[in-house]
Coordinates of C-alpha atoms in Angstrom, one line a residue:
Chain Z
M1 CA -11.6 -19.6 21.8
S2 CA -13.7 -18.3 24.7
N3 CA -10.3 -17.4 26.2
V4 CA -9.5 -15.2 23.2
L5 CA -13.0 -13.6 23.4
A6 CA -12.5 -12.8 27.1
K7 CA -9.2 -11.2 26.3
L8 CA -10.8 -9.1 23.5
V9 CA -13.5 -7.8 25.7
R10 CA -11.0 -6.7 28.2
S11 CA -8.8 -4.9 25.6
P12 CA -9.4 -1.2 25.5
L13 CA -8.0 -0.8 22.0
F14 CA -10.2 -3.5 20.7
I15 CA -13.3 -2.0 22.2
A16 CA -12.3 1.4 20.9
G17 CA -12.0 -0.2 17.5
V18 CA -15.5 -1.6 17.6
I19 CA -16.8 1.8 18.6
F20 CA -15.1 3.5 15.7
L21 CA -16.4 0.8 13.3
A22 CA -20.0 0.8 14.5
P23 CA -21.2 3.9 12.6
A24 CA -19.8 2.6 9.3
I25 CA -21.4 -0.8 9.8
A26 CA -24.7 0.7 10.8
F27 CA -24.6 2.9 7.7
A28 CA -23.7 0.0 5.4
I29 CA -26.5 -2.1 6.7
G30 CA -29.3 0.5 7.0
A31 CA -28.3 3.1 4.4
Q32 CA -31.8 3.3 2.8
W33 CA -33.4 3.9 6.2
I34 CA -30.8 6.2 7.8
A35 CA -30.0 8.5 4.9
P36 CA -32.2 11.6 4.8
H37 CA -31.9 12.0 1.0
D38 CA -31.1 10.0 -2.2
P39 CA -27.3 10.2 -2.4
N40 CA -27.5 11.1 -6.1
E41 CA -30.4 13.6 -6.0
Q42 CA -29.1 16.9 -7.4
V43 CA -30.6 20.1 -6.2
L44 CA -28.8 22.7 -8.2
S45 CA -30.3 25.6 -6.2
L46 CA -28.5 24.2 -3.1
R47 CA -25.0 23.8 -4.4
L48 CA -22.0 23.8 -2.0
R49 CA -24.1 24.6 1.1
P50 CA -21.9 24.5 4.2
P51 CA -22.6 22.2 7.1
V52 CA -25.4 23.2 9.4
W53 CA -23.0 24.6 12.1
Q54 CA -21.5 27.0 9.6
G55 CA -24.8 28.5 8.5
G56 CA -26.1 25.8 6.2
D57 CA -29.7 24.6 6.3
A58 CA -31.1 22.0 8.6
G59 CA -32.1 19.8 5.8
H60 CA -28.5 19.1 5.0
L61 CA -26.6 18.5 8.2
L62 CA -23.2 18.1 6.6
G63 CA -23.9 20.5 3.7
T64 CA -24.1 19.7 0.0
D65 CA -21.5 19.1 -2.7
A66 CA -21.0 21.0 -6.0
L67 CA -24.0 19.4 -7.6
G68 CA -26.3 20.0 -4.6
R69 CA -26.2 16.4 -3.4
D70 CA -26.5 15.8 0.3
M71 CA -23.1 15.1 1.9
L72 CA -24.5 13.1 4.8
S73 CA -26.5 10.8 2.5
R74 CA -23.5 10.3 0.2
V75 CA -21.3 9.4 3.2
I76 CA -23.9 7.0 4.5
Y77 CA -24.3 5.1 1.2
G78 CA -20.5 5.4 0.7
A79 CA -20.0 3.2 3.8
R80 CA -21.7 0.3 2.1
V81 CA -19.5 0.3 -1.0
S82 CA -16.3 1.0 1.0
L83 CA -16.9 -1.8 3.4
L84 CA -18.0 -4.2 0.7
I85 CA -14.8 -3.5 -1.2
G86 CA -12.6 -4.0 1.9
V87 CA -14.2 -7.3 2.9
A88 CA -14.4 -8.7 -0.7
V89 CA -10.8 -7.8 -1.4
V90 CA -9.6 -9.5 1.8
V91 CA -11.6 -12.7 1.2
I92 CA -10.3 -13.1 -2.4
S93 CA -6.7 -12.1 -1.7
G94 CA -6.6 -14.0 1.6
L95 CA -7.7 -17.3 -0.1
L96 CA -5.3 -16.8 -2.9
G97 CA -2.3 -15.8 -0.8
T98 CA -2.9 -18.6 1.8
L99 CA -3.2 -21.2 -0.9
V100 CA 0.1 -20.1 -2.5
G101 CA 1.9 -19.8 0.8
V102 CA 0.7 -23.2 2.2
L103 CA 1.6 -25.0 -1.1
A104 CA 5.0 -23.4 -1.3
G105 CA 5.8 -24.0 2.4
Y106 CA 4.5 -27.6 2.5
F107 CA 5.9 -29.0 -0.7
G108 CA 9.1 -26.9 -0.9
G109 CA 11.5 -27.6 -3.7
W110 CA 10.9 -26.3 -7.2
L111 CA 7.3 -25.3 -6.5
D112 CA 8.4 -23.2 -3.6
N113 CA 11.1 -21.6 -5.7
L114 CA 8.7 -20.8 -8.5
L115 CA 6.0 -19.4 -6.3
M116 CA 8.5 -17.3 -4.3
R117 CA 9.9 -15.8 -7.5
I118 CA 6.4 -14.7 -8.4
V119 CA 6.0 -13.2 -4.9
D120 CA 9.3 -11.4 -5.4
T121 CA 8.1 -10.0 -8.7
F122 CA 4.9 -8.7 -7.1
L123 CA 7.0 -7.3 -4.2
A124 CA 9.2 -5.4 -6.7
F125 CA 6.3 -3.2 -7.7
P126 CA 5.1 -0.3 -5.8
F127 CA 1.7 -1.8 -5.3
L128 CA -0.1 1.4 -6.2
L129 CA 1.7 1.5 -9.5
L130 CA 0.5 -2.0 -10.4
A131 CA -3.1 -1.2 -9.3
L132 CA -3.0 2.1 -11.3
A133 CA -1.7 0.4 -14.4
V134 CA -4.3 -2.4 -14.3
M135 CA -7.1 0.0 -13.6
A136 CA -6.0 2.1 -16.5
V137 CA -6.4 -1.0 -18.7
L138 CA -9.7 -2.3 -17.3
K139 CA -13.0 -0.4 -17.4
P140 CA -13.8 1.3 -14.1
G141 CA -16.2 -0.9 -12.2
L142 CA -16.8 -2.4 -8.8
W143 CA -15.7 -5.9 -9.5
N144 CA -12.7 -4.8 -11.6
L145 CA -11.6 -2.7 -8.7
I146 CA -12.0 -5.5 -6.2
M147 CA -10.0 -7.9 -8.5
V148 CA -7.2 -5.4 -9.0
L149 CA -6.9 -4.7 -5.3
A150 CA -7.0 -8.5 -4.5
L151 CA -4.4 -9.1 -7.2
T152 CA -2.0 -6.6 -5.6
S153 CA -2.6 -7.6 -1.9
W154 CA -2.3 -11.4 -1.7
V155 CA 1.5 -11.4 -1.0
P156 CA 1.5 -10.8 2.8
Y157 CA -0.7 -13.9 3.3
A158 CA 1.5 -16.0 1.1
R159 CA 4.7 -15.0 2.9
V160 CA 3.3 -15.6 6.4
A161 CA 1.5 -18.8 5.4
R162 CA 4.7 -20.2 3.8
V163 CA 6.9 -19.6 6.8
R164 CA 4.4 -21.0 9.2
A165 CA 3.6 -24.0 7.0
R166 CA 7.3 -24.8 6.7
A167 CA 7.7 -24.7 10.4
L168 CA 4.7 -26.9 11.0
K169 CA 5.8 -29.5 8.4
G170 CA 8.5 -30.7 10.8
T171 CA 6.2 -31.1 13.8
E172 CA 5.3 -34.5 15.2
F173 CA 1.6 -34.3 14.5
V174 CA 2.2 -33.6 10.8
E175 CA 4.7 -36.4 10.6
A176 CA 2.3 -38.7 12.3
A177 CA -0.4 -37.8 9.8
Q178 CA 2.1 -38.4 7.0
A179 CA 3.0 -41.8 8.5
L180 CA -0.7 -42.7 8.5
A181 CA -0.6 -42.0 4.8
A182 CA -2.9 -39.0 5.0
K183 CA -3.1 -37.2 1.6
P184 CA -1.1 -33.9 1.4
L185 CA -4.3 -31.9 0.8
A186 CA -5.9 -33.4 3.9
I187 CA -2.8 -32.6 6.0
M188 CA -2.7 -29.0 4.7
G189 CA -6.5 -28.6 5.3
R190 CA -6.8 -30.4 8.7
H191 CA -3.5 -29.9 10.4
I192 CA -1.7 -26.9 8.9
L193 CA -4.5 -24.4 8.1
P194 CA -6.1 -24.4 11.6
N195 CA -2.7 -23.7 13.2
I196 CA -1.9 -20.7 11.0
S197 CA -5.3 -19.2 10.8
S198 CA -4.9 -16.7 13.7
S199 CA -1.9 -15.0 12.1
L200 CA -3.8 -14.8 8.8
V201 CA -6.9 -13.3 10.5
V202 CA -4.7 -10.6 11.9
I203 CA -3.2 -9.8 8.5
A204 CA -6.8 -9.8 7.1
C205 CA -7.9 -7.1 9.5
F206 CA -5.1 -4.8 8.6
E207 CA -5.6 -5.6 4.9
I208 CA -9.3 -4.5 5.1
G209 CA -8.1 -1.1 6.2
A210 CA -5.4 -1.1 3.5
A211 CA -7.9 -2.1 0.8
M212 CA -10.2 0.7 1.9
L213 CA -7.4 3.2 1.7
A214 CA -6.3 1.8 -1.7
E215 CA -9.9 2.2 -3.0
S216 CA -10.1 5.8 -1.9
T217 CA -6.6 6.5 -3.4
L218 CA -7.6 5.0 -6.8
S219 CA -10.9 6.9 -6.8
F220 CA -9.0 10.0 -5.9
L221 CA -6.7 9.5 -8.9
G222 CA -9.9 9.1 -11.1
L223 CA -9.3 5.3 -11.5
G224 CA -11.9 3.9 -9.2
I225 CA -15.5 2.8 -9.9
S226 CA -18.1 4.8 -11.8
P227 CA -18.7 8.4 -10.6
D228 CA -22.4 7.8 -9.8
I229 CA -21.6 5.2 -7.1
P230 CA -20.9 7.2 -4.0
T231 CA -17.8 5.7 -2.5
W232 CA -15.9 7.8 0.1
G233 CA -12.9 8.2 -2.2
M234 CA -15.1 9.3 -5.1
T235 CA -17.0 11.8 -3.1
L236 CA -13.8 13.2 -1.7
N237 CA -12.3 13.4 -5.2
Q238 CA -15.3 15.2 -6.6
G239 CA -14.9 17.9 -3.9
R240 CA -11.2 18.4 -4.6
S241 CA -11.7 21.2 -7.3
Y242 CA -13.5 23.3 -4.7
L243 CA -10.9 22.7 -2.0
L244 CA -9.8 26.3 -1.7
F245 CA -13.2 27.7 -0.9
A246 CA -15.3 24.8 0.3
W247 CA -13.6 22.5 2.8
W248 CA -16.4 20.1 3.6
P249 CA -16.8 18.0 0.4
T250 CA -13.2 16.9 0.8
T251 CA -12.8 16.9 4.5
I252 CA -15.9 15.0 5.6
P253 CA -15.5 11.8 3.5
G254 CA -11.8 11.7 4.5
I255 CA -12.7 11.8 8.2
F256 CA -15.0 8.8 7.7
I257 CA -12.3 6.9 5.8
L258 CA -9.8 7.7 8.6
L259 CA -12.0 6.7 11.5
T260 CA -13.2 3.5 9.9
V261 CA -9.8 2.3 8.9
F262 CA -8.6 3.3 12.3
G263 CA -11.3 1.1 13.8
V264 CA -10.4 -1.9 11.6
N265 CA -6.7 -1.5 12.6
L266 CA -7.5 -1.3 16.3
V267 CA -9.6 -4.4 16.0
G268 CA -6.7 -6.1 14.2
D269 CA -4.3 -5.1 16.9
G270 CA -6.6 -6.3 19.6
I271 CA -7.0 -9.7 17.9
R272 CA -3.2 -10.0 17.5
D273 CA -2.6 -9.2 21.2
A274 CA -5.2 -11.8 22.2
T275 CA -4.0 -14.6 19.9
D276 CA -0.2 -14.1 19.7
P277 CA 1.5 -16.2 22.4
R278 CA 4.4 -13.8 22.5
T279 CA 2.3 -11.0 23.8
R280 CA 0.7 -13.2 26.5
R281 CA 2.0 -12.4 29.9
Chain B
M1 CA 30.1 -13.2 1.7
F2 CA 30.8 -13.1 -2.0
K3 CA 28.9 -16.3 -2.4
Y4 CA 25.9 -14.8 -0.7
V5 CA 26.0 -11.7 -2.9
G6 CA 26.4 -13.9 -6.0
R7 CA 23.4 -16.0 -5.2
R8 CA 21.3 -13.1 -4.2
L9 CA 22.2 -11.5 -7.6
L10 CA 21.1 -14.7 -9.4
V11 CA 17.6 -14.4 -7.9
V12 CA 17.4 -10.8 -9.2
A13 CA 17.4 -11.8 -12.8
P14 CA 14.1 -13.8 -12.9
T15 CA 12.5 -11.1 -10.8
L16 CA 13.5 -8.4 -13.4
L17 CA 12.2 -10.6 -16.2
G18 CA 8.9 -11.0 -14.4
V19 CA 8.7 -7.2 -13.9
M20 CA 9.4 -6.6 -17.6
L21 CA 6.7 -9.1 -18.6
I22 CA 4.1 -7.5 -16.4
V23 CA 5.0 -3.9 -17.4
F24 CA 4.9 -4.9 -21.1
F25 CA 1.6 -6.6 -21.0
L26 CA -0.1 -3.9 -18.9
T27 CA 1.0 -1.1 -21.2
Y28 CA 0.3 -3.3 -24.3
T29 CA -3.3 -3.6 -23.3
I30 CA -3.9 0.0 -22.2
G31 CA -5.1 0.9 -25.7
N32 CA -3.9 1.8 -29.1
P33 CA -1.6 4.9 -28.9
A34 CA -1.6 5.2 -32.7
V35 CA -5.2 6.4 -32.5
L36 CA -4.2 9.2 -30.1
L37 CA -1.2 10.3 -32.2
V38 CA -3.0 11.0 -35.5
P39 CA -5.3 14.0 -36.1
P40 CA -9.1 13.3 -35.8
E41 CA -9.6 13.4 -39.6
A42 CA -7.0 10.6 -40.2
T43 CA -8.1 7.6 -42.3
P44 CA -7.6 3.9 -41.1
E45 CA -4.7 3.8 -43.6
D46 CA -3.0 6.7 -41.8
I47 CA -3.5 4.9 -38.4
A48 CA -2.0 1.7 -39.9
R49 CA 1.0 3.6 -41.2
V50 CA 1.6 5.0 -37.7
E51 CA 1.3 1.6 -36.2
A52 CA 3.8 0.2 -38.7
V53 CA 6.3 3.0 -37.7
L54 CA 5.9 2.2 -34.0
G55 CA 6.1 -1.6 -34.6
L56 CA 2.6 -2.0 -33.2
D57 CA 1.5 -4.1 -36.2
Q58 CA 3.8 -7.0 -35.2
P59 CA 2.6 -10.1 -33.2
V60 CA 2.7 -9.6 -29.4
A61 CA 5.5 -12.1 -29.0
V62 CA 7.7 -10.3 -31.5
Q63 CA 6.9 -7.0 -29.8
F64 CA 7.9 -8.4 -26.4
L65 CA 11.2 -9.9 -27.6
R66 CA 12.1 -6.6 -29.3
Y67 CA 11.2 -4.9 -26.1
I68 CA 13.5 -7.0 -24.0
G69 CA 16.3 -6.6 -26.6
R70 CA 15.9 -2.8 -26.5
I71 CA 15.8 -2.7 -22.7
A72 CA 19.1 -4.7 -22.6
R73 CA 20.5 -1.7 -24.5
F74 CA 18.8 0.8 -22.2
D75 CA 16.6 1.9 -25.1
F76 CA 13.0 2.4 -24.0
G77 CA 12.0 4.1 -27.2
V78 CA 10.9 7.7 -27.8
S79 CA 8.0 9.3 -25.9
F80 CA 4.9 9.4 -28.1
Y81 CA 4.1 12.7 -26.7
S82 CA 7.2 14.8 -26.6
D83 CA 9.5 13.1 -29.1
R84 CA 12.3 12.7 -26.6
P85 CA 13.8 9.4 -25.4
A86 CA 11.6 8.0 -22.7
L87 CA 14.5 7.1 -20.4
N88 CA 15.7 10.7 -20.5
L89 CA 12.4 12.0 -19.4
V90 CA 12.3 9.6 -16.5
V91 CA 15.9 10.2 -15.4
Q92 CA 15.3 13.9 -15.6
R93 CA 12.4 13.6 -13.1
L94 CA 14.2 11.1 -10.8
P95 CA 16.1 13.6 -8.6
A96 CA 12.8 15.3 -7.6
T97 CA 11.3 12.0 -6.5
L98 CA 14.4 10.8 -4.7
Q99 CA 14.7 14.1 -2.9
L100 CA 11.1 14.0 -1.7
S101 CA 11.4 10.3 -0.7
L102 CA 14.7 10.7 1.1
V103 CA 13.5 13.7 3.1
A104 CA 10.3 11.8 4.0
L105 CA 12.4 8.8 5.0
V106 CA 14.6 10.8 7.2
I107 CA 11.7 12.5 8.9
A108 CA 10.0 9.1 9.4
I109 CA 13.2 7.6 10.9
L110 CA 13.9 10.6 13.2
I111 CA 10.5 10.4 14.7
G112 CA 9.5 6.8 14.3
L113 CA 12.6 5.2 15.8
P114 CA 12.5 7.1 19.2
A115 CA 8.7 6.6 19.3
G116 CA 9.2 2.8 18.9
L117 CA 12.0 2.8 21.5
F118 CA 9.9 4.5 24.1
G119 CA 6.9 2.3 23.3
A120 CA 9.0 -0.7 24.1
L121 CA 10.7 0.8 27.2
W122 CA 7.3 1.9 28.7
R123 CA 5.6 -1.3 27.6
G124 CA 2.0 -1.6 28.9
K125 CA 2.1 1.8 30.6
F126 CA -0.3 4.6 29.5
A127 CA 2.4 6.2 27.4
D128 CA 2.9 3.0 25.4
V129 CA -0.8 2.5 24.8
A130 CA -1.2 6.2 23.7
L131 CA 1.8 5.8 21.4
S132 CA 0.5 2.6 19.9
A133 CA -2.9 4.2 19.3
S134 CA -1.3 7.2 17.6
V135 CA 0.7 4.9 15.5
L136 CA -2.4 3.0 14.3
F137 CA -4.1 6.3 13.7
G138 CA -1.1 7.4 11.6
M139 CA -1.4 4.2 9.6
S140 CA -5.1 4.9 9.0
I141 CA -4.8 8.4 7.4
P142 CA -5.3 8.4 3.7
N143 CA -2.1 9.8 2.4
F144 CA -3.6 12.1 -0.3
W145 CA -6.3 13.3 2.1
L146 CA -3.6 14.3 4.7
G147 CA -2.0 16.3 1.8
L148 CA -5.3 18.1 1.1
M149 CA -5.9 18.9 4.7
L150 CA -2.3 20.3 5.1
I151 CA -3.1 22.4 2.0
I152 CA -6.3 23.8 3.6
L153 CA -4.5 24.4 6.9
F154 CA -1.2 25.8 5.9
G155 CA -1.9 27.1 2.4
V156 CA -5.4 28.5 2.7
Q157 CA -6.1 29.3 6.4
L158 CA -2.6 30.2 7.7
R159 CA -1.0 31.1 4.4
L160 CA 2.3 30.0 5.7
L161 CA 3.6 27.5 3.1
P162 CA 3.5 27.1 -0.6
I163 CA 0.9 24.4 -1.6
S164 CA 2.2 23.4 -5.0
G165 CA 5.2 23.2 -7.2
S166 CA 8.9 23.1 -6.3
G167 CA 12.0 25.2 -6.1
T168 CA 12.6 26.3 -2.6
P169 CA 13.0 24.2 0.6
A170 CA 9.7 25.5 1.8
H171 CA 8.0 23.7 -1.1
L172 CA 9.3 20.5 0.2
I173 CA 7.8 20.7 3.7
L174 CA 4.2 19.8 3.1
P175 CA 4.8 17.0 0.6
A176 CA 7.5 15.5 2.8
I177 CA 5.3 15.5 5.9
T178 CA 2.5 13.9 3.8
L179 CA 4.7 11.2 2.5
A180 CA 6.4 10.6 5.9
T181 CA 3.4 10.0 8.1
G182 CA 2.5 6.4 7.0
M183 CA 6.1 5.4 7.0
L184 CA 6.7 6.9 10.4
A185 CA 3.9 4.9 11.9
M186 CA 5.2 1.7 10.3
I187 CA 8.7 2.3 11.7
A188 CA 7.5 3.0 15.2
R189 CA 5.4 -0.1 15.2
L190 CA 8.2 -2.3 13.9
V191 CA 10.8 -1.0 16.3
R192 CA 8.6 -1.5 19.3
N193 CA 7.5 -5.0 18.4
D194 CA 11.1 -6.2 17.4
L195 CA 12.5 -4.7 20.6
L196 CA 9.9 -6.4 22.7
D197 CA 10.8 -9.7 21.0
V198 CA 14.5 -9.2 21.6
L199 CA 14.1 -8.1 25.2
N200 CA 12.5 -11.5 26.0
A201 CA 15.4 -13.3 24.4
D202 CA 17.7 -15.6 26.5
Y203 CA 20.9 -13.6 25.9
V204 CA 19.2 -10.4 27.2
R205 CA 18.1 -12.3 30.3
T206 CA 21.7 -13.7 30.7
A207 CA 23.2 -10.2 30.4
R208 CA 20.7 -8.9 33.0
A209 CA 21.5 -11.9 35.3
K210 CA 25.2 -11.0 35.0
G211 CA 24.3 -7.6 36.4
V212 CA 24.9 -5.6 33.3
S213 CA 23.1 -2.2 33.7
N214 CA 19.8 -1.7 32.0
T215 CA 21.0 1.0 29.6
I216 CA 23.9 -1.1 28.4
V217 CA 21.7 -4.2 27.9
F218 CA 19.3 -2.0 26.0
I219 CA 21.9 -0.4 23.7
R220 CA 24.4 -3.2 23.2
H221 CA 22.2 -6.3 23.2
A222 CA 18.7 -5.3 22.4
L223 CA 18.8 -2.4 20.1
K224 CA 21.6 -3.8 17.9
N225 CA 19.7 -7.1 17.3
A226 CA 16.3 -5.5 16.9
L227 CA 17.5 -3.2 14.1
T228 CA 18.3 -5.9 11.5
P229 CA 14.6 -6.9 10.9
V230 CA 13.7 -3.2 10.9
I231 CA 16.2 -2.4 8.2
T232 CA 14.9 -5.4 6.1
V233 CA 11.4 -4.2 6.4
L234 CA 12.4 -0.6 5.6
G235 CA 13.8 -1.9 2.3
L236 CA 10.5 -3.5 1.5
Q237 CA 8.6 -0.4 2.5
L238 CA 10.5 1.5 -0.1
G239 CA 7.9 0.2 -2.6
A240 CA 5.2 1.8 -0.5
L241 CA 7.2 5.0 -0.3
L242 CA 7.6 5.2 -4.1
G243 CA 3.9 4.4 -4.5
G244 CA 3.0 7.0 -2.0
A245 CA 5.2 9.5 -3.9
I246 CA 2.9 9.0 -7.0
V247 CA -0.1 10.3 -5.0
T248 CA 1.8 12.9 -3.0
E249 CA 3.4 14.3 -6.2
S250 CA -0.1 14.5 -7.8
V251 CA -1.5 16.4 -4.8
F252 CA 1.3 18.9 -4.6
A253 CA 2.2 19.2 -8.3
W254 CA 5.7 18.0 -7.4
P255 CA 7.6 17.4 -10.6
G256 CA 8.8 13.9 -10.0
V257 CA 8.5 10.5 -11.6
G258 CA 5.2 9.7 -10.0
R259 CA 3.4 12.6 -11.7
L260 CA 5.1 11.7 -14.9
I261 CA 3.7 8.2 -14.7
L262 CA 0.2 9.4 -14.0
Q263 CA 0.3 11.9 -16.9
S264 CA 1.8 9.2 -19.2
I265 CA -1.0 6.7 -18.3
E266 CA -3.6 9.4 -19.2
R267 CA -1.8 10.1 -22.5
R268 CA -1.2 6.4 -23.2
D269 CA 2.4 7.2 -23.6
Y270 CA 3.6 3.6 -23.4
P271 CA 7.4 4.1 -23.6
V272 CA 7.4 6.5 -20.7
V273 CA 5.2 4.3 -18.5
Q274 CA 7.4 1.3 -19.3
A275 CA 10.6 3.2 -18.6
A276 CA 9.4 4.8 -15.4
T277 CA 7.9 1.5 -14.0
F278 CA 11.1 -0.4 -14.9
I279 CA 13.4 2.2 -13.3
L280 CA 11.3 2.3 -10.1
A281 CA 11.3 -1.5 -9.9
V282 CA 15.1 -1.7 -10.5
I283 CA 15.7 0.9 -7.8
F284 CA 13.5 -1.1 -5.5
I285 CA 15.2 -4.4 -6.3
L286 CA 18.7 -3.0 -6.0
T287 CA 17.9 -1.3 -2.7
N288 CA 16.7 -4.5 -1.2
L289 CA 19.8 -6.3 -2.5
V290 CA 21.9 -3.8 -0.7
V291 CA 19.7 -4.0 2.4
D292 CA 20.1 -7.8 2.5
V293 CA 23.9 -7.6 2.1
V294 CA 24.1 -5.0 4.9
C295 CA 22.0 -7.2 7.1
A296 CA 24.1 -10.3 6.3
T297 CA 27.2 -8.3 7.2
L298 CA 25.7 -7.1 10.5
D299 CA 24.3 -10.5 11.4
P300 CA 26.6 -13.5 10.7
R301 CA 23.7 -15.9 11.3
I302 CA 22.1 -15.0 8.0
V303 CA 23.1 -17.4 5.2
Y304 CA 21.4 -18.0 1.9
E305 CA 19.1 -20.9 2.2

């Protein structure tokens, strides 16, 4: 473990990732202290003010949106919701996918067949289409969105966990545990899970980024969470109508999405390089 | 070989059934379309009559069985909105989506493949690190946002390219670039990692030990074997490409299936949503079937487990 940490600290990509992630994490934790304004406070006399370097006023560093709301404050509060969604989705879908994958891989047979047909069915859908259709059915809302994204993103964990669990099933230490009459659940929990967790952590990192992108996409299509919660995708979408004469309401939230997802992906890559034996040299 | 294809086909059937089940229940729960079809002054009796005409008054199970029966005859019903067969509407929009996706795929392969190759060749050097970082950056760009930024840059600032609609090849450029970016990054990443795996394999070491030149080892031994997993994943990525097409078409007002689906969801036009989702899923399943067969032909080690 300390070995992995030492590798991470020496990996330039990992460090870069942490640096890109830092603002979003700081915003998410301290939004109420950092943000200069209430993100939903409308000042109609100050609508669509450009950022300060394009002649806007000093009170609104990144300008204001079409309702006179402070862009910087919306972006800062948006970090909280976007990160919450990313992490919550990954926790739920990771648990579900790992459970399905380990069960299928360890037991094999008809259970494996059944679970893998379900996986195939989910794979046969463009994921966005599935999320769209479900969001169109459900009421917009934070937890509905998280459940939908979790429902559409558990498959990668299941596939990797299944393959790894199957490979581990034939190893001596698992056979030894079986010979000692250990219960299947205990074997899966104590012997299989710890050995596949590093691959799953790497998937989870990339999936946090994917979930954040998916949230912004659904919000962009008008199927995200309620309009008064300032997520990055929602803020971006609300600026879209003014795209042709005001660039900032669309561009700025997008930059934050991009840099944060980039940070998560860099961190994921760093962890993979540090834990994957194939990349050790 | 025939046995492999046959078995692979057998697996397709339950997948298709699962797809139909999901599509049916999703659209079933979207809301009552009869309410949308009648004028505002309609009485509850009028709504009930419309429901009866559409078969919406039947139990769910009956509706589902009827639905499967109709799909078997390629009958997806009539669009609630335009009074034309839903399947026709979808098929009519299909060429635009396929055109956009294919152009994007070609761009992604033309740039992604060499990028991955060079990444593997220059492993660990500065160029590789820079390429890897750019690839991760490409994967992190929200697709629709890239589209909007391209609109601002090329349509508003430079006024070089059309920003919405279709018709001329110029209309295709911005949507295709938008759709290609994520895919390109994915391909580059895959090619690099697969190549690195293969370059460590015993047979490559053996070939090197025999004194085969680097270029020949690379082309004949490494590249050929690294491409099979790449092709497989490309097939699976088609789903992401079709999903991305929904967003890209909406940004650029491209008249494809994706935009049709979004409009139909808004209008609660079930038959069209069902037909479009089903067709996209079938395209996806069939493509992966073909991909698997191609890979099995290329690589004799693949047998159906």
